[in-house]
C-alpha positions as MATLAB code, in Angstrom:
seq = 'XXXXXXXXXXXXXXXXXXXXXXXXXXXXXXXXXXXXXXXXXXXXXXXXXXXXXXXXXXXXXXXXXXXXXXXXXXXXXXXXXXXXXXXXXXXXXXXXXXXXXXXXXXXXXXXXXXXXXXXXXXXXXXXXXXXXXXXXXXXXXXXXXXXXXXXXXXXXXXXXXXXXXXXXXXXXXXXXXXXXXXXXXXXXXXXXXXXXXXXXXXXXXXXXXXXXXXXXXXXXX';
ca = [
     -55.956  -53.655   32.737;
     -56.770  -52.006   36.186;
     -59.493  -52.822   38.344;
     -59.919  -51.901   42.252;
     -56.254  -51.567   42.617;
     -55.038  -54.856   41.251;
     -54.140  -55.693   37.685;
     -55.842  -58.906   35.877;
     -56.073  -60.540   32.407;
     -58.833  -63.029   31.450;
     -58.728  -65.273   28.539;
     -61.890  -67.150   28.215;
     -63.152  -69.637   25.301;
     -65.789  -72.054   24.684;
     -64.484  -72.909   21.294;
     -60.889  -73.939   21.477;
     -60.328  -74.554   17.705;
     -61.184  -71.134   16.937;
     -61.515  -68.425   19.639;
     -58.757  -69.544   21.895;
     -56.077  -69.714   19.214;
     -57.487  -66.233   17.747;
     -57.527  -64.583   21.234;
     -53.979  -65.674   22.506;
     -52.464  -64.986   18.971;
     -53.913  -61.604   19.003;
     -52.398  -61.033   22.392;
     -48.786  -62.425   21.308;
     -48.849  -60.580   18.130;
     -49.954  -57.398   19.455;
     -47.360  -54.615   19.371;
     -48.410  -53.166   22.731;
     -48.040  -56.846   24.338;
     -44.582  -57.193   23.012;
     -43.463  -53.971   24.454;
     -44.738  -54.460   27.807;
     -44.331  -57.061   30.651;
     -47.501  -58.589   32.247;
     -46.127  -57.966   35.866;
     -49.419  -57.471   37.585;
     -49.786  -59.450   40.827;
     -52.600  -61.683   39.346;
     -53.632  -63.449   36.174;
     -56.812  -65.336   35.901;
     -57.655  -67.731   33.069;
     -60.519  -70.080   32.572;
     -62.185  -72.486   29.912;
     -59.237  -72.719   27.636;
     -60.412  -76.546   26.777;
     -56.871  -77.141   25.430;
     -56.613  -80.255   23.376;
     -54.004  -81.997   21.012;
     -56.818  -81.811   18.267;
     -56.324  -77.963   18.176;
     -52.207  -77.847   18.165;
     -52.206  -73.991   17.447;
     -54.125  -73.408   20.748;
     -51.621  -75.521   22.472;
     -48.740  -73.425   21.053;
     -50.463  -70.192   21.754;
     -50.933  -71.236   25.551;
     -47.487  -72.204   25.769;
     -46.187  -68.859   24.296;
     -48.610  -67.080   26.683;
     -47.080  -68.725   29.760;
     -43.612  -67.536   28.594;
     -44.929  -63.968   28.888;
     -46.412  -64.216   32.365;
     -42.741  -64.907   33.983;
     -42.659  -62.361   36.483;
     -46.175  -62.449   37.399;
     -46.799  -63.275   41.164;
     -49.908  -65.715   40.631;
     -51.672  -67.482   37.859;
     -55.432  -68.803   38.600;
     -56.793  -71.286   36.380;
     -60.521  -71.501   36.996;
     -61.436  -74.789   35.410;
     -61.390  -76.529   32.113;
     -58.001  -76.018   31.196;
     -58.228  -79.053   29.324;
     -61.098  -80.039   26.843;
     -61.179  -83.332   28.799;
     -59.023  -85.262   31.173;
     -59.046  -88.927   32.227;
     -56.584  -89.260   34.809;
     -53.127  -87.814   35.663;
     -51.463  -90.620   33.931;
     -52.821  -89.515   30.408;
     -50.859  -86.263   29.679;
     -48.405  -88.145   27.324;
     -51.254  -90.075   25.570;
     -53.436  -87.126   25.178;
     -50.621  -84.938   23.758;
     -50.529  -82.518   26.487;
     -46.969  -82.816   28.096;
     -46.014  -79.418   26.551;
     -48.798  -77.725   28.492;
     -47.381  -79.588   31.802;
     -43.895  -78.543   30.876;
     -45.017  -74.914   30.339;
     -46.912  -74.957   33.773;
     -43.735  -76.439   35.388;
     -41.542  -73.910   34.264;
     -43.788  -71.024   34.991;
     -43.899  -72.393   38.590;
     -40.198  -72.492   38.627;
     -39.761  -68.946   37.604;
     -41.567  -67.830   40.859;
     -45.311  -67.695   39.842;
     -47.556  -69.519   42.209;
     -50.003  -71.417   40.099;
     -53.500  -72.173   41.761;
     -55.732  -74.559   39.758;
     -59.385  -75.258   40.238;
     -60.925  -78.022   37.933;
     -63.982  -77.547   35.746;
     -66.753  -79.844   34.428;
     -64.333  -81.172   31.770;
     -61.043  -81.683   33.544;
     -62.671  -82.644   37.060;
     -60.306  -85.572   37.338;
     -57.292  -83.367   37.660;
     -55.682  -84.478   40.890;
     -52.606  -84.172   43.252;
     -50.087  -86.113   40.679;
     -50.646  -83.402   38.093;
     -50.222  -80.742   40.547;
     -46.873  -82.425   41.794;
     -45.676  -82.698   38.354;
     -46.482  -78.935   37.400;
     -46.054  -77.204   40.676;
     -49.755  -76.197   40.623;
     -51.901  -75.971   44.005;
     -55.252  -77.619   43.757;
     -58.175  -75.296   44.909;
     -61.598  -76.727   45.614;
     -64.610  -74.717   44.329;
     -66.238  -72.496   45.632;
     -63.207  -70.774   47.385;
     -62.605  -67.056   48.762;
     -59.275  -66.059   48.247;
     -57.886  -62.699   49.395;
     -56.266  -60.970   46.485;
     -54.278  -57.789   46.735;
     -56.313  -57.090   49.866;
     -59.669  -57.872   48.203;
     -61.743  -60.888   49.185;
     -62.861  -62.666   46.014;
     -65.187  -65.642   45.494;
     -63.693  -67.920   42.888;
     -65.791  -70.599   41.123;
     -65.573  -72.348   37.660;
     -69.271  -71.540   37.365;
     -71.096  -74.602   35.821;
     -72.755  -75.507   39.095;
     -74.474  -71.915   39.102;
     -76.297  -73.272   35.787;
     -78.922  -74.732   38.122;
     -81.687  -74.496   35.189;
     -79.614  -77.090   33.338;
     -81.083  -80.065   35.285;
     -79.390  -82.731   33.140;
     -75.945  -81.181   33.661;
     -76.435  -80.935   37.505;
     -77.439  -84.526   37.722;
     -74.336  -85.440   35.644;
     -72.105  -83.458   37.945;
     -73.638  -84.850   41.070;
     -72.768  -88.452   39.714;
     -69.108  -87.861   38.672;
     -68.312  -85.748   41.933;
     -69.032  -89.106   43.854;
     -65.833  -90.521   44.901;
     -66.872  -93.977   44.211;
     -67.620  -93.145   40.665;
     -64.208  -91.708   40.171;
     -62.349  -94.694   41.837;
     -64.333  -97.206   39.237;
     -63.646  -94.574   36.109;
     -59.705  -94.295   37.356;
     -59.371  -98.130   37.569;
     -60.211  -98.689   33.987;
     -57.614  -98.795   31.086;
     -56.654  -95.529   29.501;
     -58.468  -96.472   26.272;
     -61.565  -97.254   27.918;
     -61.324  -93.930   29.740;
     -60.744  -92.073   26.660;
     -63.436  -93.883   24.651;
     -65.965  -92.985   27.647;
     -64.802  -89.382   27.691;
     -65.058  -88.964   24.037;
     -68.516  -90.476   23.995;
     -69.630  -88.087   26.894;
     -68.136  -85.129   24.827;
     -70.292  -85.981   21.826;
     -73.232  -86.741   23.867;
     -72.875  -83.178   25.643;
     -72.570  -81.582   22.224;
     -75.502  -83.052   20.851;
     -77.618  -82.200   23.961;
     -76.931  -78.546   23.431;
     -78.890  -78.431   20.282;
     -82.055  -78.917   22.157;
     -81.191  -76.468   25.222;
     -81.702  -72.785   25.016;
     -79.076  -70.542   25.756;
     -80.959  -69.389   28.951;
     -80.908  -72.808   30.471;
     -77.036  -73.110   29.755;
     -76.193  -69.803   31.225;
     -75.995  -69.221   35.055;
     -79.033  -68.745   37.225;
     -79.090  -65.254   38.409;
     -80.486  -66.330   41.844;
     -77.845  -68.903   42.259;
     -75.018  -66.252   41.557;
     -76.584  -63.856   44.072;
     -76.767  -66.534   46.531;
     -73.132  -67.920   46.064;
];
C-alpha cells in the first residue's frame, strides 16, 4: 500500500477472538501476500488485543511477524495485549510466544517502537529489554520517511467518555501503578479480569458516539 511516498500496513481489531484471526489469516493465506515481501520502511499495527484465550490470534501474530523480516520499522500503537498486569506476567498469561516473536524480529534488524494503550498500559522497560522494543510515550511526533507524523493510541481523544477518562487519570498515576504492581500476580490478574468485565458491561449503556474520538480533540491534538 502506497501513501505519501512511504509504505505502511495497518492491522486493527477490537474483537481479537474473531477479527484479528480472520484479518491476519486472510493476510497470511492471500496468494499475493505469499508472493511478495513486506519490505516497506514502516509497518504500523494497533489494538490487536492478543490473549491466550484466543490461540489462533497468537499463532497469526507470530506468523505475521515472520513475514516482516526485512521491514525497517514496526510501530505498535497500543493494546497489543488484551490486558497486561506487569512485566513479570508474560509466562503466566501464556504470552511468551509473542515476546519471542518480537525478539526475533528485533534481532533480524527491524526496529520495534512500542506505545502502550488503555489495556496494556503497564508494559514497561523490562518487557522492552526482553523483546528489543523501544517504549514511546504518547502523544509523539515521529519523522517517518521525511514526514512528521503524530502517533497516539487514541483513547485519550475519546473525551466524551467521561468514565473512561476518569479511569485513565487514576491508572496513569505513578502511585496507583506502584501499589498495583506490588500485589501478587493472582491479585493483579483478578483485578484486571474484573476490570475487563466491568468495562464490557459499561459499553452496553454507552452510545457509539461517546466511545468514539471527539473530533475537536482530534483537531487540537
